[in-house]
Amino acid sequence: MYILGINAYHGGASACLIKDGELIAAAEEERFKRVKYWAGFPVEAILYCLAEGGITAYDLDHIGISRNPSANLRKKVLFALSKRPSFSKIRDRLANAARVRDPKKALVGTLDLDPSALKAEFHNVEHHRAHMASAFFVSPFQGAAIFSVDGMGDFVSTMWGIGCGSRFEVLGEINYPHSLGWLYTAVSQWLGFPKYGDEGKVMGLAPYGEPVYLDQFRKIVRLQRDGTFELDMDFFALDAEGATMTWDGGEPILGTLYSQKLVDTFGLPRIPRTEITEQHQNVAASLQAMLEEAEFSLVNMLQRTTGQKALCMAGGVALNSAFNGKVLPQTAFEDIYIQPAAGDAGTALGVAYYIYHQILGQPRAYVLNHAYTGPRFANGHVAGMLNDYGLLYKELDDDQLVKRAAEIVARGDVLGWFQGRMEWGPRALGNRSIIADPRREDMKDILNARIKHREKFRPFAPSILLEAVGDYFDQTYPDPFMIKVYNVLPDKRSVIPAVTHVDGTGRLQTVDQETAPLYWQLIKEFENLAGVPVVLNTSFNENEPIVCKPEEAIECFLRTRMDALVIGNYLVHK
Ligand SMILES: [Fe+2]
């Protein structure tokens, strides 16, 4: 049985194909379109998934989209009536709703299909139910509490529940306009980070400041006795239609989410790319502290009401790795699972598994314990590409390859590392990565000057051998998806300065020999040379979506000042 899940007409458009409950392929459209968070109908991701499965659209049994415009319709209408939406916004929203309601039309049109030959049944699955399904159904847990939190989807910002085997039950939700995701986005905009997905930068900025404005934030976010929260809407400029958003066929663009009252409280907004002051750092720190306070309130309520020991999390806010790393040490939960595409892209995976388990009642058998679900390219294809670009290269077997790569990194050079299947989710996890020496204090500046051109304050992340985590970090719970921040042990901070953030933390990826054998071997070789089982791992890109195809990696290598490239079994020097 083939099921295709789609996230369309929403940020992070994506597709996922499963066969009899096993994940065959999942990928984000941005990687093919080469526009970050591309929003529209993910034709190329769908075509890729079908090709990976060796099938056509006519072989699909079910197709689902992770939106349901009919969900919460009554609440939407009541809220809209209390405001005065503009005609053009209503028209845009209706057009979007019509498209979301009829994914079949989009599929038939874009793939040029004969609708009468399609046997698939179509499903609309509510946005947060798709998030929850994405977290629970591919987790290792048969029973778990489930927590989904983002900006907004289908009029809901936060949803929680309990999962057992092939089903989960929703226990509660918080509706628009009360949203922790949009709180974070609004303050990120005020801080001069206005782009979709910029919230991660603010999370990286927060450790430079002190949460001196936490009391002000507690007036903006009012925690309730039942563990939930309300926003004081006077601080926001959200209207009846949600935020002003442009979704179709490009990078999502958000309107301004904060009001004059926020400006009255914190001062004039920072103009992007201007100086970051101590006050900006303190607002970022206070925002992060407030988010954590509200999330702890919800997560503790969820633990108490469900009595579960395992927690599955999803939604854009579940990409807040600083909070995620605090869940196990600071709550009664003992296990946690967050699939790598925790943001909206992940709802494509969620909708596929929602159909398979929740609708069709099929038993659980699959655990997503790696993120390598995207396109792969054979050595022959890669060699052809290298020839096309006129590059000189050396073919090496795997053992030689990792030895040479480790030498390059240990001598302080910057290495492009392109292997196997592209990662699912926003992190490069050793298949589309740039690798460097974490021992060098100056490596951050080198990477920024030569390749990444990122804001100076943003940290770089470590990949560490799973078996060595306890020697370097204060927690040992595996994190193959680089989605939690742990404290670097105080005596190790000066050993790996390039991947230790200003507050002594690191957003680590634990690398396990079973699921990432070649990457594990590379780090092991590096340890043999350098005495440290850690490498610096940053995504293979330069202010663009992470590279997908060999030609994109080659072009990035040629365009930037990367020293060497290992692509498939080939080593290329400049
Ligand atoms: Fe979402």
mmCIF file of C-alpha atoms in Angstrom, residues 7 11-14 26-31 34-38 131 134 196-201 203 313-321 324 338-347 349 368 370-374 421-434 452 454 458-461 479-484 507-509 537-548:
data_model
loop_
_atom_site.group_PDB
_atom_site.id
_atom_site.type_symbol
_atom_site.label_atom_id
_atom_site.label_comp_id
_atom_site.label_asym_id
_atom_site.label_seq_id
_atom_site.Cartn_x
_atom_site.Cartn_y
_atom_site.Cartn_z
ATOM 1 C CA ASN A 7 2.580 19.775 2.761
ATOM 2 C CA GLY A 11 5.923 27.273 4.374
ATOM 3 C CA GLY A 12 8.263 24.311 3.909
ATOM 4 C CA ALA A 13 6.297 22.567 1.154
ATOM 5 C CA SER A 14 7.322 18.905 1.076
ATOM 6 C CA ALA A 26 10.777 12.360 2.144
ATOM 7 C CA ALA A 27 12.111 15.696 0.923
ATOM 8 C CA GLU A 28 11.477 19.406 1.044
ATOM 9 C CA GLU A 29 10.623 21.286 -2.123
ATOM 10 C CA GLU A 30 13.073 24.124 -1.247
ATOM 11 C CA ARG A 31 15.983 21.815 -2.078
ATOM 12 C CA ARG A 34 16.527 26.419 -4.525
ATOM 13 C CA VAL A 35 14.401 28.916 -2.535
ATOM 14 C CA LYS A 36 14.362 28.566 1.259
ATOM 15 C CA TYR A 37 11.065 27.383 2.805
ATOM 16 C CA TRP A 38 9.478 27.448 -0.656
ATOM 17 C CA HIS A 131 2.371 17.436 13.306
ATOM 18 C CA SER A 134 4.764 12.996 12.531
ATOM 19 C CA TYR A 196 10.627 33.288 7.628
ATOM 20 C CA GLY A 197 12.771 30.915 9.686
ATOM 21 C CA ASP A 198 14.920 33.654 11.301
ATOM 22 C CA GLU A 199 13.757 32.615 14.794
ATOM 23 C CA GLY A 200 16.729 30.250 15.072
ATOM 24 C CA LYS A 201 19.074 33.242 14.852
ATOM 25 C CA MET A 203 17.694 31.642 19.789
ATOM 26 C CA MET A 313 7.228 16.900 20.114
ATOM 27 C CA ALA A 314 6.584 18.592 16.763
ATOM 28 C CA GLY A 315 5.796 21.972 15.209
ATOM 29 C CA GLY A 316 8.071 24.862 14.326
ATOM 30 C CA VAL A 317 8.651 25.736 17.988
ATOM 31 C CA ALA A 318 9.923 22.163 18.517
ATOM 32 C CA LEU A 319 12.976 23.323 16.537
ATOM 33 C CA ASN A 320 13.885 25.412 19.602
ATOM 34 C CA SER A 321 16.798 23.171 20.534
ATOM 35 C CA ASN A 324 14.357 20.763 23.901
ATOM 36 C CA ILE A 338 11.454 14.836 17.868
ATOM 37 C CA GLN A 339 11.700 13.841 14.207
ATOM 38 C CA PRO A 340 14.217 15.926 12.242
ATOM 39 C CA ALA A 341 11.711 17.901 10.144
ATOM 40 C CA ALA A 342 9.847 19.116 13.237
ATOM 41 C CA GLY A 343 8.641 22.234 11.415
ATOM 42 C CA ASP A 344 5.934 22.386 8.777
ATOM 43 C CA ALA A 345 7.806 20.269 6.228
ATOM 44 C CA GLY A 346 7.387 17.366 8.650
ATOM 45 C CA THR A 347 3.608 17.426 8.280
ATOM 46 C CA LEU A 349 5.409 12.667 6.869
ATOM 47 C CA LEU A 368 12.582 6.860 11.938
ATOM 48 C CA HIS A 370 17.943 8.551 10.803
ATOM 49 C CA ALA A 371 17.295 11.561 8.583
ATOM 50 C CA TYR A 372 18.639 10.195 5.296
ATOM 51 C CA THR A 373 15.438 10.045 3.253
ATOM 52 C CA GLY A 374 16.257 12.261 0.256
ATOM 53 C CA ARG A 421 20.903 10.412 0.740
ATOM 54 C CA MET A 422 20.070 14.048 1.486
ATOM 55 C CA GLU A 423 18.820 14.837 4.972
ATOM 56 C CA TRP A 424 15.181 15.400 5.887
ATOM 57 C CA GLY A 425 14.695 18.586 7.924
ATOM 58 C CA PRO A 426 16.699 21.778 8.334
ATOM 59 C CA ARG A 427 19.959 20.239 9.626
ATOM 60 C CA ALA A 428 22.813 18.763 7.621
ATOM 61 C CA LEU A 429 23.693 15.572 9.452
ATOM 62 C CA GLY A 430 26.801 14.327 7.714
ATOM 63 C CA ASN A 431 25.527 13.741 4.172
ATOM 64 C CA ARG A 432 25.378 17.361 2.933
ATOM 65 C CA SER A 433 27.820 18.921 5.406
ATOM 66 C CA ILE A 434 30.839 21.181 5.617
ATOM 67 C CA LYS A 452 29.021 30.983 5.292
ATOM 68 C CA ARG A 454 26.587 34.378 8.692
ATOM 69 C CA ARG A 458 25.651 32.431 15.594
ATOM 70 C CA PRO A 459 27.212 29.228 16.877
ATOM 71 C CA PHE A 460 28.475 26.265 14.874
ATOM 72 C CA ALA A 461 27.480 22.779 15.916
ATOM 73 C CA ASP A 479 20.265 13.053 19.510
ATOM 74 C CA PRO A 480 20.923 11.976 15.913
ATOM 75 C CA PHE A 481 18.947 14.981 14.603
ATOM 76 C CA MET A 482 20.877 17.888 16.187
ATOM 77 C CA ILE A 483 17.709 19.170 17.785
ATOM 78 C CA LYS A 484 18.745 19.582 21.434
ATOM 79 C CA ARG A 507 23.699 21.841 19.740
ATOM 80 C CA LEU A 508 25.118 18.403 19.182
ATOM 81 C CA GLN A 509 24.493 15.595 16.739
ATOM 82 C CA ASN A 537 29.437 20.211 11.181
ATOM 83 C CA THR A 538 27.680 22.977 9.299
ATOM 84 C CA SER A 539 25.298 22.674 6.392
ATOM 85 C CA PHE A 540 26.661 22.461 2.849
ATOM 86 C CA ASN A 541 25.402 25.768 1.451
ATOM 87 C CA GLU A 542 26.113 29.451 1.209
ATOM 88 C CA ASN A 543 22.994 31.478 2.096
ATOM 89 C CA GLU A 544 20.741 29.174 0.059
ATOM 90 C CA PRO A 545 18.908 25.918 0.752
ATOM 91 C CA ILE A 546 21.267 23.042 1.591
ATOM 92 C CA VAL A 547 22.706 21.502 -1.571
ATOM 93 C CA CYS A 548 20.784 18.550 -2.977
#
